[in-house]
Structures are given as structure tokens and as C-alpha cells.
Tab-separated table of C-alpha atoms in Angstrom:
chain	number	residue	atom	x	y	z
A	7	GLN	CA	0.411	32.466	387.476
A	8	LYS	CA	0.686	29.720	384.862
A	9	GLU	CA	-2.352	27.484	384.754
A	10	VAL	CA	-3.573	24.571	382.807
A	11	GLU	CA	-7.287	23.871	383.113
A	12	GLN	CA	-8.971	20.652	382.116
A	13	ASN	CA	-12.625	19.701	381.978
A	14	SER	CA	-12.777	17.793	385.186
A	15	GLY	CA	-15.176	15.107	384.047
A	16	PRO	CA	-15.588	12.322	384.801
A	17	LEU	CA	-16.059	11.369	381.152
A	18	SER	CA	-17.721	8.110	380.333
A	19	VAL	CA	-17.895	6.640	376.794
A	20	PRO	CA	-18.854	3.218	375.326
A	21	GLU	CA	-16.202	0.923	373.839
A	22	GLY	CA	-15.413	1.906	370.335
A	23	ALA	CA	-16.471	5.518	370.644
A	24	ILE	CA	-14.301	8.611	370.383
A	25	ALA	CA	-13.257	10.150	373.630
A	26	SER	CA	-12.501	13.881	373.609
A	27	LEU	CA	-10.410	15.428	376.352
A	28	ASN	CA	-9.862	19.212	376.515
A	29	CYS	CA	-7.411	21.585	378.148
A	30	THR	CA	-6.959	25.346	378.136
A	31	TYR	CA	-3.844	27.276	379.261
A	32	SER	CA	-3.336	30.718	380.541
A	33	ASP	CA	0.288	31.465	379.529
A	34	ARG	CA	0.252	32.525	375.874
A	35	GLY	CA	4.060	31.976	375.811
A	36	SER	CA	3.760	28.222	376.587
A	37	GLN	CA	5.382	26.413	373.738
A	38	SER	CA	4.883	22.686	374.200
A	39	PHE	CA	2.083	20.523	375.550
A	40	PHE	CA	2.022	16.987	376.802
A	41	TRP	CA	-0.690	14.454	377.461
A	42	TYR	CA	-0.026	11.924	380.178
A	43	ARG	CA	-2.113	8.963	381.225
A	44	GLN	CA	-2.288	7.829	384.848
A	45	TYR	CA	-3.917	4.665	385.968
A	46	SER	CA	-5.205	4.542	389.504
A	47	GLY	CA	-2.344	4.104	391.972
A	48	LYS	CA	0.284	4.452	389.257
A	49	SER	CA	2.556	7.207	388.065
A	50	PRO	CA	1.883	9.305	384.997
A	51	GLU	CA	3.120	8.061	381.684
A	52	LEU	CA	3.585	10.041	378.468
A	53	ILE	CA	1.112	9.468	375.652
A	54	MET	CA	2.273	12.181	373.231
A	55	PHE	CA	3.322	15.837	372.923
A	56	ILE	CA	2.596	18.615	370.557
A	57	TYR	CA	4.163	22.003	369.980
A	58	SER	CA	2.884	23.075	366.527
A	59	ASN	CA	-0.530	24.302	365.688
A	60	GLY	CA	-2.826	21.676	364.220
A	61	ASP	CA	-3.177	17.964	364.625
A	62	LYS	CA	-0.644	15.256	365.523
A	63	GLU	CA	-1.631	11.639	365.205
A	64	ASP	CA	-0.182	8.632	366.862
A	65	GLY	CA	-2.107	5.402	366.465
A	66	ARG	CA	-5.600	5.837	368.057
A	67	PHE	CA	-4.522	9.120	369.628
A	68	THR	CA	-4.683	12.598	368.087
A	69	ALA	CA	-3.535	15.679	369.837
A	70	GLN	CA	-4.760	19.068	368.664
A	71	LEU	CA	-3.192	22.461	369.460
A	72	ASN	CA	-4.696	25.870	368.765
A	73	LYS	CA	-2.399	28.583	370.115
A	74	ALA	CA	-4.767	31.459	369.133
A	75	SER	CA	-7.453	30.038	371.309
A	76	GLN	CA	-4.906	28.560	373.915
A	77	TYR	CA	-6.577	25.258	373.603
A	78	VAL	CA	-5.247	21.733	373.529
A	79	SER	CA	-7.192	18.498	373.132
A	80	LEU	CA	-6.725	14.815	372.936
A	81	LEU	CA	-8.905	12.497	370.867
A	82	ILE	CA	-8.923	8.772	371.514
A	83	ARG	CA	-10.536	6.841	368.655
A	84	ASP	CA	-11.943	3.326	369.073
A	85	SER	CA	-11.832	3.673	372.807
A	86	GLN	CA	-11.028	0.526	374.772
A	87	PRO	CA	-11.743	-0.346	378.411
A	88	SER	CA	-7.957	-0.317	378.960
A	89	ASP	CA	-8.015	3.464	378.107
A	90	SER	CA	-9.894	4.012	381.414
A	91	ALA	CA	-7.601	6.252	383.370
A	92	THR	CA	-7.012	9.794	384.355
A	93	TYR	CA	-5.560	11.995	381.588
A	94	LEU	CA	-3.236	14.873	382.449
A	95	CYS	CA	-2.537	17.877	380.256
A	96	ALA	CA	0.687	19.724	380.854
A	97	GLY	CA	2.424	22.765	379.347
A	98	THR	CA	5.937	24.176	379.478
A	99	ASP	CA	7.333	27.533	380.398
A	100	ARG	CA	7.571	30.367	378.016
A	101	GLY	CA	10.750	30.233	375.981
A	102	SER	CA	11.971	27.091	377.659
A	103	THR	CA	12.758	23.862	375.873
A	104	LEU	CA	13.787	22.046	379.012
A	105	GLY	CA	11.947	23.639	381.819
A	106	ARG	CA	9.072	22.876	384.093
A	107	LEU	CA	5.854	21.222	383.167
A	108	TYR	CA	2.610	22.669	384.607
A	109	PHE	CA	-0.093	20.051	384.944
A	110	GLY	CA	-3.887	20.284	384.911
A	111	ARG	CA	-5.839	18.401	387.522
A	112	GLY	CA	-6.773	15.689	385.108
A	113	THR	CA	-9.830	14.239	383.455
A	114	GLN	CA	-10.997	10.846	384.573
A	115	LEU	CA	-12.060	8.754	381.608
A	116	THR	CA	-14.151	5.499	381.881
A	117	VAL	CA	-14.691	3.281	378.772
A	118	TRP	CA	-17.410	0.837	379.396
A	119	PRO	CA	-17.796	-2.406	377.400
B	15	ASP	CA	17.184	0.781	382.456
B	16	ALA	CA	15.592	0.591	385.913
B	17	GLY	CA	13.740	3.876	385.637
B	18	VAL	CA	13.388	6.461	388.359
B	19	ILE	CA	13.510	4.736	391.715
B	20	GLN	CA	11.753	6.172	394.727
B	21	SER	CA	11.684	4.969	398.308
B	22	PRO	CA	9.854	4.243	400.431
B	23	ARG	CA	6.648	3.316	398.478
B	24	HIS	CA	4.539	4.074	401.535
B	25	GLU	CA	5.246	6.141	404.637
B	26	VAL	CA	2.970	6.522	407.641
B	27	THR	CA	4.112	8.847	410.337
B	28	GLU	CA	2.826	10.951	413.149
B	29	MET	CA	2.477	14.652	413.070
B	30	GLY	CA	5.661	16.397	414.138
B	31	GLN	CA	8.009	13.652	412.914
B	32	GLU	CA	10.670	14.117	410.268
B	33	VAL	CA	10.108	12.427	406.905
B	34	THR	CA	12.660	11.791	404.232
B	35	LEU	CA	11.737	10.714	400.764
B	36	ARG	CA	14.391	9.434	398.352
B	37	CYS	CA	14.896	9.365	394.684
B	38	LYS	CA	17.428	7.910	392.231
B	39	PRO	CA	16.980	9.432	388.721
B	40	ILE	CA	17.671	7.643	385.481
B	41	SER	CA	21.384	7.607	384.787
B	42	GLY	CA	22.343	10.449	382.440
B	43	HIS	CA	19.314	12.605	383.056
B	44	ASP	CA	20.311	16.140	383.891
B	45	TYR	CA	17.012	17.339	385.308
B	46	LEU	CA	15.245	16.094	388.474
B	47	PHE	CA	11.832	17.203	389.600
B	48	TRP	CA	9.830	16.729	392.790
B	49	TYR	CA	5.941	16.835	392.458
B	50	ARG	CA	3.226	16.405	394.931
B	51	GLN	CA	-0.199	15.011	393.992
B	52	THR	CA	-3.450	15.433	395.855
B	53	MET	CA	-7.050	15.200	394.836
B	54	MET	CA	-7.613	18.858	395.660
B	55	ARG	CA	-4.666	20.408	393.919
B	56	GLY	CA	-3.573	17.858	391.361
B	57	LEU	CA	0.077	17.516	390.480
B	58	GLU	CA	2.155	20.374	391.830
B	59	LEU	CA	5.791	21.060	391.030
B	60	LEU	CA	7.713	21.586	394.318
B	61	ILE	CA	11.309	21.957	393.135
B	62	TYR	CA	13.618	21.035	390.320
B	63	PHE	CA	17.314	20.542	389.825
B	64	ASN	CA	19.653	20.857	386.808
B	65	ASN	CA	22.984	19.100	387.177
B	66	ASN	CA	22.421	18.795	390.918
B	67	VAL	CA	21.742	22.513	391.365
B	68	PRO	CA	18.400	23.702	392.523
B	69	ILE	CA	16.867	25.921	389.880
B	70	ASP	CA	13.435	26.786	391.201
B	71	ASP	CA	12.076	25.989	394.603
B	72	SER	CA	9.108	28.400	394.445
B	73	GLY	CA	6.688	25.498	394.709
B	74	MET	CA	8.014	24.368	398.057
B	75	PRO	CA	5.076	25.131	400.313
B	76	GLU	CA	6.869	26.132	403.517
B	77	ASP	CA	10.215	26.171	405.264
B	78	ARG	CA	9.339	22.763	406.635
B	79	PHE	CA	10.148	21.372	403.187
B	80	SER	CA	13.757	21.064	401.947
B	81	ALA	CA	15.311	19.169	399.111
B	82	LYS	CA	18.895	18.221	398.271
B	83	MET	CA	20.708	16.641	395.433
B	84	PRO	CA	24.276	15.767	396.676
B	85	ASN	CA	25.164	14.004	393.377
B	86	ALA	CA	23.800	13.055	390.068
B	87	SER	CA	22.247	9.808	391.232
B	88	PHE	CA	20.482	10.781	394.446
B	89	SER	CA	18.028	13.320	395.749
B	90	THR	CA	16.022	13.748	398.978
B	91	LEU	CA	12.891	15.585	399.969
B	92	LYS	CA	12.591	16.226	403.668
B	93	ILE	CA	9.622	17.439	405.686
B	94	GLN	CA	10.354	18.542	409.204
B	95	PRO	CA	8.056	18.731	411.128
B	96	SER	CA	5.372	16.893	409.217
B	97	GLU	CA	1.690	17.864	409.388
B	98	PRO	CA	-1.468	16.020	408.315
B	99	ARG	CA	-1.970	18.366	405.371
B	100	ASP	CA	1.303	17.035	403.947
B	101	SER	CA	-0.389	13.726	403.224
B	102	ALA	CA	-0.139	13.156	399.510
B	103	VAL	CA	1.691	11.151	396.842
B	104	TYR	CA	5.119	12.530	396.184
B	105	PHE	CA	6.599	11.847	392.726
B	106	CYS	CA	10.166	12.261	391.594
B	107	ALA	CA	10.782	12.610	387.849
B	108	SER	CA	13.787	13.057	385.675
B	109	ARG	CA	14.477	13.974	382.073
B	110	PRO	CA	17.558	14.338	379.920
B	111	GLY	CA	18.974	17.722	379.010
B	112	GLY	CA	19.627	19.071	375.544
B	113	VAL	CA	16.604	17.397	374.002
B	114	ARG	CA	13.573	19.472	373.252
B	115	ASN	CA	10.324	18.001	374.313
B	116	SER	CA	12.008	15.120	376.099
B	117	PRO	CA	9.364	13.623	378.330
B	118	LEU	CA	9.386	13.408	382.059
B	119	HIS	CA	10.088	9.897	383.454
B	120	PHE	CA	8.224	9.412	386.770
B	121	GLY	CA	9.029	7.183	389.649
B	122	ASN	CA	6.342	5.043	391.257
B	123	GLY	CA	5.824	7.623	393.948
B	124	THR	CA	5.821	7.685	397.726
B	125	ARG	CA	2.371	7.707	399.332
B	126	LEU	CA	2.828	9.738	402.584
B	127	THR	CA	0.194	9.716	405.344
B	128	VAL	CA	0.690	11.893	408.326
B	129	THR	CA	-1.637	11.173	411.256
């Protein structure tokens, strides 16, 4: 059973702080990982993906992947109130470049002014 | 690009009735996915298609659920008969084939309430 587990939160940080969102996965064969953001009542939208060990940066966002520990994280620097949303971590099937995504249940983030 | 289009946006029905959800994927996308989202279980994959062919329906909860994709631009998810526990937001998503790590593009979802 493929699973992606996220710290359920909710997570609350002040404006300007670093928000850290974490995710672990059970299938060691999972190759790629995605972070989606979902505002209340809206559909998920992609923030970034990562498939190599290490860090990947995109603006205020940094994704980190540690395959040995089966751990994925998302750091949001200089958090803004507009970052308040639920963040979903997802992983792909073993050996599949185009297959299913398995989602965690999400971490709700609140950034207060 | 209009994105993934789902209809209806909201559906309220009584237990036992048939419900049909509709999806138009982004033109040119080879993969189409149906997900269900609830507070308790999060976002669950129900079924996905590649080039209109169902590839994996192991997430379909019961025989009451069925999905079709008669052509590249249209898919339906049907629940017959519906039950209150089917109440959830149902998302359709599509992605292109042949591109590694291509993201899923989600529709706006259909919020289903079964009373």
C-alpha cells in the first residue's frame, strides 16, 4: 500500500518567518515528488516538484528530498498571509514517469500578519 | 487554454439517485484522472485513463461507481445508486503524456452532497 504521510498541523507562523512542511513516504521505489497548494474551496495547484536528492529552490520555496530517509519537505521563506492554504505532498509510482500521484492528507498553514 | 472543465460545480441529490459528473480535459493531454477529496481520507485516486483507455480502477470504491471516457475530450463518473457517504468533492485532472514530471492540471471540482 503506497502511502504519503504529512504532519497534519495545523501550522501557524508569523509573517516573514520560515514555514516548514514535512512529508514521509512508504514506497522506496517512488521516484518523483510534488508539492501542491490548495486554497479553501479551490482545486490543488502545483508549486514545484523534485526527483533528485538534495534541495531545489524556486523563489521563496525550497523543496528537499532525502531518499535514504524517505523524507520530503517544503520550506517557505518570508511567509506571507497569501501563503495561508493547505499544502499537499504527492509521490509517483515506482518506475513510472507518467503514472499515478498518491497524495498525503495535507498540512494546513496559516500565516498571520 | 480553458483548463480542465468539470460540471456541475455543485450537485445535491437524494440517496438512491443516479449522479453523473462530467469532465473535459485539456486538449492534447493523454492522461485523465478522477480523484475524490474528503476531510477524513484526503485526496484519493479513483481511476485514471490513458488515451481514453482505463488503466487502473482499483481506487473505485464499489460497483456503484463507474467511469467512461468515450473520446479524448470527455469523461464521466457515475454513481448509481448514490449514498450519503459518497458526499465529497470530486476532481478531474489531466496531464500530457511523454513528459516526465508533467504536473496534474485539476478542474474546479464538483461538490456532491447526498442526503
